[in-house]
Amino acid sequence: MAKSTTPDRLRSACEELLKAATHPEVVTVRSIAQRAGTSIGAVSYHFGSVEQLIFSAAERVYLRLNAERLALLQAAVQRAHPAPAPVEHIIVALIGPSIRWSLDPRSSYSVLRHMTTIAQSSDHPEIFRPMVEDIDHHRLFIPHFRKIAPWLSDVDIGFRISCLLGVRSQMTRSRQRTDELTDHRLDLSDPNVVLAQVVAATAPMFTAPPTHSNTVPNSSRH
């Protein structure tokens, strides 16, 4: 097995420290270098700044999350072929990994949370923009939703995907609010419970609208 490179060790050290951190400010250049077994200067040498290193570490986590999301999408499509994949399965593929990771203390989801916090207060938010504003992988879901709901345009579906991502963010960042609104009657620590509720609430967005009859009432009946 090839020995890991210094940049890889720095990224891994940064990820592990962010996973364990209660606040991103406790993750410093010194703590990262010490955990990676390198000098402090290695951070600037390989990444330019600690923020660039944090972005690189978070990007690696983000790619793993998206790989899982797209694997679920592909599996759902293959199971249903040649019919369209069920809308419930597409929704779970889109937002399920984020919800599951956010509820798993062993995952690196907190790395993405901390990166968002850092990006919001950074003097150089452009460092994080490629990830914060990325929607390319979300667009991959549009044709599959179109097969389920061909009466919707790409614009309509894009808006619905944005709504789904908003629900996901509520579940991953503000579960306490949801817990209060549901009178603490749902086990929001169980991803299966959360996903079942989200699917039940959002799948109707892709249901065909009711057809309205244009038949003129027969006046002879009155």
mmCIF file of C-alpha atoms in Angstrom:
data_model
loop_
_atom_site.group_PDB
_atom_site.id
_atom_site.type_symbol
_atom_site.label_atom_id
_atom_site.label_comp_id
_atom_site.label_asym_id
_atom_site.label_seq_id
_atom_site.Cartn_x
_atom_site.Cartn_y
_atom_site.Cartn_z
ATOM 1 C CA MET A 1 0.000 0.000 0.000
ATOM 2 C CA ALA A 2 1.396 3.352 -1.017
ATOM 3 C CA LYS A 3 2.304 5.697 1.788
ATOM 4 C CA SER A 4 -0.103 8.626 2.088
ATOM 5 C CA THR A 5 1.209 11.964 0.928
ATOM 6 C CA THR A 6 1.528 15.028 3.137
ATOM 7 C CA PRO A 7 -1.518 16.732 1.532
ATOM 8 C CA ASP A 8 -3.579 13.594 2.131
ATOM 9 C CA ARG A 9 -2.489 13.440 5.766
ATOM 10 C CA LEU A 10 -3.360 17.103 6.218
ATOM 11 C CA ARG A 11 -6.806 16.629 4.679
ATOM 12 C CA SER A 12 -7.470 13.575 6.826
ATOM 13 C CA ALA A 13 -6.292 15.339 9.971
ATOM 14 C CA CYS A 14 -8.452 18.358 9.170
ATOM 15 C CA GLU A 15 -11.491 16.141 8.555
ATOM 16 C CA GLU A 16 -11.053 14.210 11.807
ATOM 17 C CA LEU A 17 -10.594 17.383 13.842
ATOM 18 C CA LEU A 18 -13.660 19.010 12.284
ATOM 19 C CA LYS A 19 -15.699 15.857 12.952
ATOM 20 C CA ALA A 20 -14.836 16.065 16.647
ATOM 21 C CA ALA A 21 -15.092 19.858 16.983
ATOM 22 C CA THR A 22 -18.017 21.561 18.687
ATOM 23 C CA HIS A 23 -17.085 24.747 16.811
ATOM 24 C CA PRO A 24 -14.769 25.144 13.802
ATOM 25 C CA GLU A 25 -12.677 27.819 15.513
ATOM 26 C CA VAL A 26 -11.033 25.156 17.675
ATOM 27 C CA VAL A 27 -9.480 23.622 14.548
ATOM 28 C CA THR A 28 -6.238 25.514 14.051
ATOM 29 C CA VAL A 29 -3.222 25.225 11.789
ATOM 30 C CA ARG A 30 -1.219 23.976 14.751
ATOM 31 C CA SER A 31 -3.726 21.279 15.709
ATOM 32 C CA ILE A 32 -4.013 20.067 12.114
ATOM 33 C CA ALA A 33 -0.254 19.936 11.601
ATOM 34 C CA GLN A 34 0.267 18.155 14.901
ATOM 35 C CA ARG A 35 -2.339 15.502 14.077
ATOM 36 C CA ALA A 36 -0.930 15.035 10.576
ATOM 37 C CA GLY A 37 2.629 14.760 11.897
ATOM 38 C CA THR A 38 3.855 17.658 9.771
ATOM 39 C CA SER A 39 5.172 21.151 10.311
ATOM 40 C CA ILE A 40 2.877 24.181 10.537
ATOM 41 C CA GLY A 41 4.436 25.493 7.343
ATOM 42 C CA ALA A 42 3.202 22.432 5.432
ATOM 43 C CA VAL A 43 -0.344 23.811 5.466
ATOM 44 C CA SER A 44 0.547 26.998 3.599
ATOM 45 C CA TYR A 45 3.047 25.163 1.398
ATOM 46 C CA HIS A 46 0.521 22.617 0.121
ATOM 47 C CA PHE A 47 -2.752 24.559 0.358
ATOM 48 C CA GLY A 48 -1.925 28.254 0.662
ATOM 49 C CA SER A 49 -4.052 28.778 3.763
ATOM 50 C CA VAL A 50 -5.961 26.876 6.432
ATOM 51 C CA GLU A 51 -9.225 27.893 4.745
ATOM 52 C CA GLN A 52 -8.072 26.317 1.487
ATOM 53 C CA LEU A 53 -7.197 23.167 3.427
ATOM 54 C CA ILE A 54 -10.623 23.135 5.108
ATOM 55 C CA PHE A 55 -12.272 23.528 1.703
ATOM 56 C CA SER A 56 -10.205 20.657 0.303
ATOM 57 C CA ALA A 57 -11.055 18.395 3.250
ATOM 58 C CA ALA A 58 -14.747 19.296 3.032
ATOM 59 C CA GLU A 59 -14.766 18.818 -0.720
ATOM 60 C CA ARG A 60 -13.553 15.253 -0.247
ATOM 61 C CA VAL A 61 -16.442 14.609 2.170
ATOM 62 C CA TYR A 62 -18.866 16.283 -0.237
ATOM 63 C CA LEU A 63 -17.744 14.054 -3.100
ATOM 64 C CA ARG A 64 -18.343 10.954 -0.965
ATOM 65 C CA LEU A 65 -21.822 12.181 -0.048
ATOM 66 C CA ASN A 66 -22.696 12.910 -3.666
ATOM 67 C CA ALA A 67 -21.314 9.555 -4.802
ATOM 68 C CA GLU A 68 -23.708 7.844 -2.374
ATOM 69 C CA ARG A 69 -26.583 10.026 -3.578
ATOM 70 C CA LEU A 70 -25.950 9.192 -7.234
ATOM 71 C CA ALA A 71 -25.439 5.505 -6.470
ATOM 72 C CA LEU A 72 -28.888 5.421 -4.839
ATOM 73 C CA LEU A 73 -30.372 7.197 -7.850
ATOM 74 C CA GLN A 74 -28.786 4.742 -10.277
ATOM 75 C CA ALA A 75 -29.915 1.758 -8.205
ATOM 76 C CA ALA A 76 -33.503 3.075 -8.121
ATOM 77 C CA VAL A 77 -33.497 3.615 -11.880
ATOM 78 C CA GLN A 78 -32.088 0.161 -12.608
ATOM 79 C CA ARG A 79 -34.586 -1.592 -10.312
ATOM 80 C CA ALA A 80 -37.547 0.057 -12.020
ATOM 81 C CA HIS A 81 -36.309 -0.150 -15.640
ATOM 82 C CA PRO A 82 -37.944 0.178 -18.107
ATOM 83 C CA ALA A 83 -40.585 1.979 -16.031
ATOM 84 C CA PRO A 84 -39.717 5.258 -14.299
ATOM 85 C CA ALA A 85 -38.272 4.884 -10.816
ATOM 86 C CA PRO A 86 -40.860 5.534 -8.066
ATOM 87 C CA VAL A 87 -40.899 9.137 -6.942
ATOM 88 C CA GLU A 88 -40.356 8.022 -3.334
ATOM 89 C CA HIS A 89 -37.074 6.350 -4.301
ATOM 90 C CA ILE A 90 -35.870 9.402 -6.218
ATOM 91 C CA ILE A 91 -36.628 11.660 -3.254
ATOM 92 C CA VAL A 92 -34.769 9.330 -0.877
ATOM 93 C CA ALA A 93 -31.783 9.243 -3.246
ATOM 94 C CA LEU A 94 -31.706 13.051 -3.371
ATOM 95 C CA ILE A 95 -31.970 13.868 0.322
ATOM 96 C CA GLY A 96 -31.560 10.544 2.131
ATOM 97 C CA PRO A 97 -27.750 10.533 2.393
ATOM 98 C CA SER A 98 -27.667 14.002 3.980
ATOM 99 C CA ILE A 99 -30.331 13.069 6.530
ATOM 100 C CA ARG A 100 -28.720 9.732 7.354
ATOM 101 C CA TRP A 101 -25.241 11.217 7.644
ATOM 102 C CA SER A 102 -26.480 14.075 9.816
ATOM 103 C CA LEU A 103 -27.940 11.558 12.290
ATOM 104 C CA ASP A 104 -24.878 9.283 12.327
ATOM 105 C CA PRO A 105 -22.218 10.456 14.813
ATOM 106 C CA ARG A 106 -19.643 8.351 12.962
ATOM 107 C CA SER A 107 -20.125 10.246 9.694
ATOM 108 C CA SER A 108 -18.272 13.338 8.547
ATOM 109 C CA TYR A 109 -21.418 15.402 8.025
ATOM 110 C CA SER A 110 -20.303 17.874 10.689
ATOM 111 C CA VAL A 111 -17.360 18.746 8.424
ATOM 112 C CA LEU A 112 -19.825 20.186 5.915
ATOM 113 C CA ARG A 113 -21.715 22.044 8.647
ATOM 114 C CA HIS A 114 -18.496 23.592 9.960
ATOM 115 C CA MET A 115 -17.366 24.509 6.451
ATOM 116 C CA THR A 116 -20.643 26.385 5.908
ATOM 117 C CA THR A 117 -20.100 28.289 9.159
ATOM 118 C CA ILE A 118 -16.540 29.168 8.133
ATOM 119 C CA ALA A 119 -17.658 30.266 4.658
ATOM 120 C CA GLN A 120 -20.252 32.636 6.131
ATOM 121 C CA SER A 121 -17.684 34.438 8.277
ATOM 122 C CA SER A 122 -14.684 34.187 5.941
ATOM 123 C CA ASP A 123 -12.927 37.195 4.449
ATOM 124 C CA HIS A 124 -12.525 35.051 1.338
ATOM 125 C CA PRO A 125 -15.924 33.397 0.741
ATOM 126 C CA GLU A 126 -14.928 32.786 -2.885
ATOM 127 C CA ILE A 127 -12.812 29.881 -1.636
ATOM 128 C CA PHE A 128 -15.947 27.980 -0.660
ATOM 129 C CA ARG A 129 -18.248 29.157 -3.441
ATOM 130 C CA PRO A 130 -17.606 26.218 -5.819
ATOM 131 C CA MET A 131 -19.061 23.841 -3.245
ATOM 132 C CA VAL A 132 -21.646 26.064 -1.550
ATOM 133 C CA GLU A 133 -23.199 27.017 -4.891
ATOM 134 C CA ASP A 134 -22.768 23.678 -6.662
ATOM 135 C CA ILE A 135 -25.970 22.348 -8.255
ATOM 136 C CA ASP A 136 -24.616 20.140 -11.046
ATOM 137 C CA HIS A 137 -25.381 16.890 -9.218
ATOM 138 C CA HIS A 138 -28.881 18.154 -8.362
ATOM 139 C CA ARG A 139 -29.570 18.727 -12.062
ATOM 140 C CA LEU A 140 -28.965 15.020 -12.699
ATOM 141 C CA PHE A 141 -32.245 14.313 -10.911
ATOM 142 C CA ILE A 142 -34.345 16.496 -13.226
ATOM 143 C CA PRO A 143 -34.812 14.005 -16.100
ATOM 144 C CA HIS A 144 -35.851 11.278 -13.660
ATOM 145 C CA PHE A 145 -38.462 13.499 -12.042
ATOM 146 C CA ARG A 146 -39.609 14.454 -15.571
ATOM 147 C CA LYS A 147 -40.267 10.780 -16.358
ATOM 148 C CA ILE A 148 -42.430 10.572 -13.249
ATOM 149 C CA ALA A 149 -44.185 13.903 -13.841
ATOM 150 C CA PRO A 150 -43.987 14.739 -17.569
ATOM 151 C CA TRP A 151 -46.576 17.512 -17.152
ATOM 152 C CA LEU A 152 -43.971 19.516 -15.208
ATOM 153 C CA SER A 153 -41.366 21.651 -16.943
ATOM 154 C CA ASP A 154 -37.691 21.647 -15.999
ATOM 155 C CA VAL A 155 -38.356 24.956 -14.241
ATOM 156 C CA ASP A 156 -41.186 23.407 -12.217
ATOM 157 C CA ILE A 157 -39.028 20.447 -11.276
ATOM 158 C CA GLY A 158 -36.063 22.646 -10.414
ATOM 159 C CA PHE A 159 -38.273 24.597 -8.028
ATOM 160 C CA ARG A 160 -39.507 21.382 -6.423
ATOM 161 C CA ILE A 161 -35.951 20.123 -6.023
ATOM 162 C CA SER A 162 -35.123 23.392 -4.280
ATOM 163 C CA CYS A 163 -38.089 22.797 -1.949
ATOM 164 C CA LEU A 164 -36.822 19.280 -1.211
ATOM 165 C CA LEU A 165 -33.382 20.649 -0.400
ATOM 166 C CA GLY A 166 -35.002 23.163 1.933
ATOM 167 C CA VAL A 167 -36.790 20.360 3.766
ATOM 168 C CA ARG A 168 -33.507 18.461 3.943
ATOM 169 C CA SER A 169 -31.779 21.475 5.496
ATOM 170 C CA GLN A 170 -34.576 21.815 8.041
ATOM 171 C CA MET A 171 -34.100 18.164 9.021
ATOM 172 C CA THR A 172 -30.314 18.372 9.200
ATOM 173 C CA ARG A 173 -29.941 21.759 10.904
ATOM 174 C CA SER A 174 -33.149 22.615 12.766
ATOM 175 C CA ARG A 175 -34.664 19.365 13.969
ATOM 176 C CA GLN A 176 -35.488 20.923 17.323
ATOM 177 C CA ARG A 177 -38.001 23.210 15.611
ATOM 178 C CA THR A 178 -39.598 20.220 13.889
ATOM 179 C CA ASP A 179 -39.626 18.339 17.180
ATOM 180 C CA GLU A 180 -41.545 21.205 18.793
ATOM 181 C CA LEU A 181 -43.978 21.509 15.892
ATOM 182 C CA THR A 182 -44.773 17.781 16.043
ATOM 183 C CA ASP A 183 -45.244 17.799 19.853
ATOM 184 C CA HIS A 184 -42.240 15.481 20.263
ATOM 185 C CA ARG A 185 -44.287 12.585 18.888
ATOM 186 C CA LEU A 186 -41.842 11.565 16.171
ATOM 187 C CA ASP A 187 -38.472 9.944 16.731
ATOM 188 C CA LEU A 188 -36.437 12.422 14.735
ATOM 189 C CA SER A 189 -33.233 10.597 15.659
ATOM 190 C CA ASP A 190 -34.344 7.718 13.421
ATOM 191 C CA PRO A 191 -33.535 8.480 9.762
ATOM 192 C CA ASN A 192 -36.159 6.003 8.552
ATOM 193 C CA VAL A 193 -38.858 7.890 10.466
ATOM 194 C CA VAL A 194 -37.639 11.240 9.171
ATOM 195 C CA LEU A 195 -37.413 10.058 5.561
ATOM 196 C CA ALA A 196 -40.846 8.433 5.681
ATOM 197 C CA GLN A 197 -42.369 11.708 6.894
ATOM 198 C CA VAL A 198 -40.475 13.785 4.334
ATOM 199 C CA VAL A 199 -41.503 11.497 1.474
ATOM 200 C CA ALA A 200 -45.152 11.553 2.582
ATOM 201 C CA ALA A 201 -45.087 15.359 2.706
ATOM 202 C CA THR A 202 -43.197 16.003 -0.557
ATOM 203 C CA ALA A 203 -44.117 13.219 -3.007
ATOM 204 C CA PRO A 204 -47.476 14.934 -3.783
ATOM 205 C CA MET A 205 -45.493 17.761 -5.413
ATOM 206 C CA PHE A 206 -44.994 15.358 -8.322
ATOM 207 C CA THR A 207 -48.601 14.123 -8.476
ATOM 208 C CA ALA A 208 -50.655 14.952 -11.562
ATOM 209 C CA PRO A 209 -52.997 17.903 -10.992
ATOM 210 C CA PRO A 210 -56.708 17.108 -10.981
ATOM 211 C CA THR A 211 -58.483 17.515 -14.268
ATOM 212 C CA HIS A 212 -61.400 19.934 -14.319
ATOM 213 C CA SER A 213 -64.393 19.217 -16.495
ATOM 214 C CA ASN A 214 -65.427 21.988 -18.883
ATOM 215 C CA THR A 215 -68.903 20.469 -19.383
ATOM 216 C CA VAL A 216 -71.656 23.057 -19.253
ATOM 217 C CA PRO A 217 -74.277 22.061 -16.648
ATOM 218 C CA ASN A 218 -77.487 20.769 -18.199
ATOM 219 C CA SER A 219 -80.056 23.480 -17.460
ATOM 220 C CA SER A 220 -82.921 21.021 -17.995
ATOM 221 C CA ARG A 221 -82.007 19.399 -14.702
ATOM 222 C CA HIS A 222 -82.924 22.514 -12.722
#
